Short mmCIF file of C-alpha atoms (C1' of nucleotides) in Angstrom, two decimals:
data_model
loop_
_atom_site.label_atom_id
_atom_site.label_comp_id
_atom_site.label_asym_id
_atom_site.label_seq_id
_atom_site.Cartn_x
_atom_site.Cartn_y
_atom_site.Cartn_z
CA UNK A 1 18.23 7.34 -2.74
CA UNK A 2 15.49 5.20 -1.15
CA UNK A 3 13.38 3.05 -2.72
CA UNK A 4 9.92 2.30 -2.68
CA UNK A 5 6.44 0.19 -3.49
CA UNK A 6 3.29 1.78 -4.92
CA UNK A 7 0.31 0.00 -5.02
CA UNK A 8 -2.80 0.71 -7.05
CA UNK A 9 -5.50 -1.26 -8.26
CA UNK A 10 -5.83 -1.10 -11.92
CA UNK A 11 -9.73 -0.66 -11.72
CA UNK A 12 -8.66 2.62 -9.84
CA UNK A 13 -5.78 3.38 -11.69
CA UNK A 14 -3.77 1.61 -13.88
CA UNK A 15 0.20 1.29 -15.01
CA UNK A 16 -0.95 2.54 -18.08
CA UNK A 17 -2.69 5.50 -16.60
CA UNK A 18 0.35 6.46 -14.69
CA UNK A 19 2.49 5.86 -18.21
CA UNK A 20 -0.30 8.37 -19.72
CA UNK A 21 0.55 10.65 -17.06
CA UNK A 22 4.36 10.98 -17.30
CA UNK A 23 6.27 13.22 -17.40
CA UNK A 24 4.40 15.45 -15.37
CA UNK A 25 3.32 12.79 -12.97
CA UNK A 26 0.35 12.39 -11.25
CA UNK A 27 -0.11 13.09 -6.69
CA UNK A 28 -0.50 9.70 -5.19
CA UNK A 29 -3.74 10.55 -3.81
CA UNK A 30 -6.38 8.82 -1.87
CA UNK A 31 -4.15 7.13 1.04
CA UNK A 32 -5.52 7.01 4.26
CA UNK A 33 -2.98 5.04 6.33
CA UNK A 34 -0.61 6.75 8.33
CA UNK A 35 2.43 4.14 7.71
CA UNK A 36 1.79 4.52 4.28
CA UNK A 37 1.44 8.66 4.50
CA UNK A 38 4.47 8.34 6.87
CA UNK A 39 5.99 6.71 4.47
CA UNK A 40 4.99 9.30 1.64
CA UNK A 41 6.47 12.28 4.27
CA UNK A 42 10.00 10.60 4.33
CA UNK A 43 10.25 10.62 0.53
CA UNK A 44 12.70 12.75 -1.19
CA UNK A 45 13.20 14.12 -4.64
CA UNK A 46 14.01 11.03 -7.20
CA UNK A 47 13.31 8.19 -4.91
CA UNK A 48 12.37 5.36 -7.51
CA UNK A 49 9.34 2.67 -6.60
CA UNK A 50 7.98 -0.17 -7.75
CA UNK A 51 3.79 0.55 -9.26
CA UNK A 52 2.35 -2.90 -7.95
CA UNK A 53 -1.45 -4.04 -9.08
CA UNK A 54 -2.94 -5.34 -6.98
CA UNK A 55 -6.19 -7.72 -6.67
CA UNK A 56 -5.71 -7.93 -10.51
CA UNK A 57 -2.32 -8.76 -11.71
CA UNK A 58 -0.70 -8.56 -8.39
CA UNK A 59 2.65 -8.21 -9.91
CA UNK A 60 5.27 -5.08 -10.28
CA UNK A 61 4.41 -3.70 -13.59
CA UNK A 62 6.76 -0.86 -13.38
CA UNK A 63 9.62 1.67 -12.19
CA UNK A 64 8.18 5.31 -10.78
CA UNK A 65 10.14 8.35 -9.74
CA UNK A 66 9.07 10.86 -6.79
CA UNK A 67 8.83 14.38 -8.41
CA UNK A 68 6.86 16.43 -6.15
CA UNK A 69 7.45 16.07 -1.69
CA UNK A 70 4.63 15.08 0.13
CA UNK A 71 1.74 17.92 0.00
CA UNK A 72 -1.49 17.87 1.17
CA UNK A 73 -3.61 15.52 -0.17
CA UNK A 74 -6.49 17.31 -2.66
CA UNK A 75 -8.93 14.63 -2.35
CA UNK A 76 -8.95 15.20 1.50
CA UNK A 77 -10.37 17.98 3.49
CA UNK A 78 -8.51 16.47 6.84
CA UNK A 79 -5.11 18.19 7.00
CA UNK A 80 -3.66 15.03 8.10
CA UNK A 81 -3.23 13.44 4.31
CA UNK A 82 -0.65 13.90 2.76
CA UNK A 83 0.86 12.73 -0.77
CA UNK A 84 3.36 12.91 -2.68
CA UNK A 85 3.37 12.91 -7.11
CA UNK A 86 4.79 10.21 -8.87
CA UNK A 87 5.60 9.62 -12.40
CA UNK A 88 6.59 7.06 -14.72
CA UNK A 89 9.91 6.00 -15.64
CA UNK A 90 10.03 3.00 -17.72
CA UNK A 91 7.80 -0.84 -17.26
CA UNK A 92 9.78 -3.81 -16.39
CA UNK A 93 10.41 -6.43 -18.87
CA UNK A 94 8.89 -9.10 -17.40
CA UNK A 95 5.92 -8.35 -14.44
CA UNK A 96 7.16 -9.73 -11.13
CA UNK A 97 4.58 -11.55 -9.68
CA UNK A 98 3.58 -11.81 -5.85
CA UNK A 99 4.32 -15.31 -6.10
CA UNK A 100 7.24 -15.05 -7.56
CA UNK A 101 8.65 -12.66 -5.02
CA UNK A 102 7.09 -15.07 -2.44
CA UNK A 103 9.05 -17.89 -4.34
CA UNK A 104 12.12 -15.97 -3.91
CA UNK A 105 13.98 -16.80 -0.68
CA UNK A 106 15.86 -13.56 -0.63
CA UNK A 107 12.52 -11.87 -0.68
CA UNK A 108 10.89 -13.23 2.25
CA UNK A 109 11.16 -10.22 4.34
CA UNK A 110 9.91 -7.63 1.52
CA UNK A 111 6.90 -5.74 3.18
CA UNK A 112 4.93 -6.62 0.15
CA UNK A 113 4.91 -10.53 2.02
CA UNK A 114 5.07 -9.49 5.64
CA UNK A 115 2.83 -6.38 5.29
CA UNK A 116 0.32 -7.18 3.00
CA UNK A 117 -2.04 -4.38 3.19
CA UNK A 118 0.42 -2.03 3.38
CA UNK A 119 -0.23 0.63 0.30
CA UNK A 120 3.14 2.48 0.18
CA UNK A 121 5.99 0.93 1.03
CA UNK A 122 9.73 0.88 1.58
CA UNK A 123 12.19 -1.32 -0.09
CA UNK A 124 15.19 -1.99 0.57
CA UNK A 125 18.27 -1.47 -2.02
CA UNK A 126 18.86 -5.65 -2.30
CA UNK A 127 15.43 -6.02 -2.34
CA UNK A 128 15.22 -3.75 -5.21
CA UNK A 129 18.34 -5.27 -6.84
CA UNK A 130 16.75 -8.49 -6.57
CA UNK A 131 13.51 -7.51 -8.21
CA UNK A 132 14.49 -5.92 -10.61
CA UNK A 133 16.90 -8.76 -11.94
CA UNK A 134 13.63 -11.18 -12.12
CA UNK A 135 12.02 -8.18 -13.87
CA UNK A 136 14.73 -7.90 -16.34
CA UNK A 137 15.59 -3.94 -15.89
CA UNK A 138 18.49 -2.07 -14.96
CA UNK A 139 18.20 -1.44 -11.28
"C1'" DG B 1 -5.60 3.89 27.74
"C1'" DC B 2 -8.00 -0.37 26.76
"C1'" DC B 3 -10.43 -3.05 23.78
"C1'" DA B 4 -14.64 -4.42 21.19
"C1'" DA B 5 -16.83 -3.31 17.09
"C1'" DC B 6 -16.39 -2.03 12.69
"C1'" DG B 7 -14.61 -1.16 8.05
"C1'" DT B 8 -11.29 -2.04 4.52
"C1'" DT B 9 -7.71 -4.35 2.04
"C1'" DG B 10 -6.28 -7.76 -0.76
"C1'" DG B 11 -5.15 -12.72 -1.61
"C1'" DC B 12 -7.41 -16.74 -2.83
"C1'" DG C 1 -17.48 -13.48 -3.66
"C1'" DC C 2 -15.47 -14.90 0.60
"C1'" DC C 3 -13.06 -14.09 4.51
"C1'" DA C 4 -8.72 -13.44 7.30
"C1'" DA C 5 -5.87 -9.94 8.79
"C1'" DC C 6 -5.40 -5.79 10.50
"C1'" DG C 7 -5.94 -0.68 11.03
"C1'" DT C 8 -9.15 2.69 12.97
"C1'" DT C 9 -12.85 4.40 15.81
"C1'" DG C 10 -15.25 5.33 19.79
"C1'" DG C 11 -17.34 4.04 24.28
"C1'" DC C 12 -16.05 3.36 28.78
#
DNA sequence: GCCAACGTTGGC
DNA sequence: GCCAACGTTGGC
């Protein structure tokens, strides 16, 4: 399974919105970036991610699970958004901060530092080992 | 197809 | 609240 990053910012929509939300889950609307959309497209059936505030918090708050494909996007008239729905598994034990990921050596190449303004985004399976071990949850 | 202008994201 | 980085748009 592949793994993921959300981000949201909690004005917009909050971990505990997205806890609120589960288990049905809630479409990860509103992205207009086709990496991110891309991204979105190549996701499969319970792919886990990271939910990431950012702005305020800008830490990992918590574990998600894809449970609908990428569909269009029902905040969008242009066919060319897609999204897919998330929903909450569990919240870390400890947030993960972006400094402390940028403190982490092993982490230097997570898009979260290299591609900052990049909303949805892959992780790779150390990276997501790694995290979650500073987050104190079972990867 | 290039690139300048513009708009947005997101850390600080 | 500022501003750097960067993605997108649109004129040529």
């Amino acid at each position: 399974m592949a793994k993921w990053l959300f981000k949201s910012e909690p004005d917009t929509w909050s971990w505990a919105q997205q806890l609120a939300k589960a288990p049905a889950g809630e479409e990860w609307h509103g992205v207009r970036n086709y990496l991110a959309r891309n991204n979105m497209r190549a996701m499969r059936l319970g792919d886990q991610g990271f939910f990431y505030h950012s702005n305020i918090g800008k830490e990992i708050v918590g574990i998600v699970e894809v449970c609908a494909l990428s569909h269009p996007d029902s905040t969008s008239d242009d066919p060319r958004w897609d999204c897919v729905d998330i929903r909450a598994l569990r919240p870390v034990t400890r947030p993960v901060s972006l400094a402390m990921v940028k403190a982490d050596h092993r982490l230097a190449k997570m898009a979260l530092v290299t591609c900052a303004r990049l909303s949805v985004q892959p992780v790779t399976d150390e990276e997501w080992r790694i995290v979650c071990e500073l987050g104190g949850v079972e990867p």
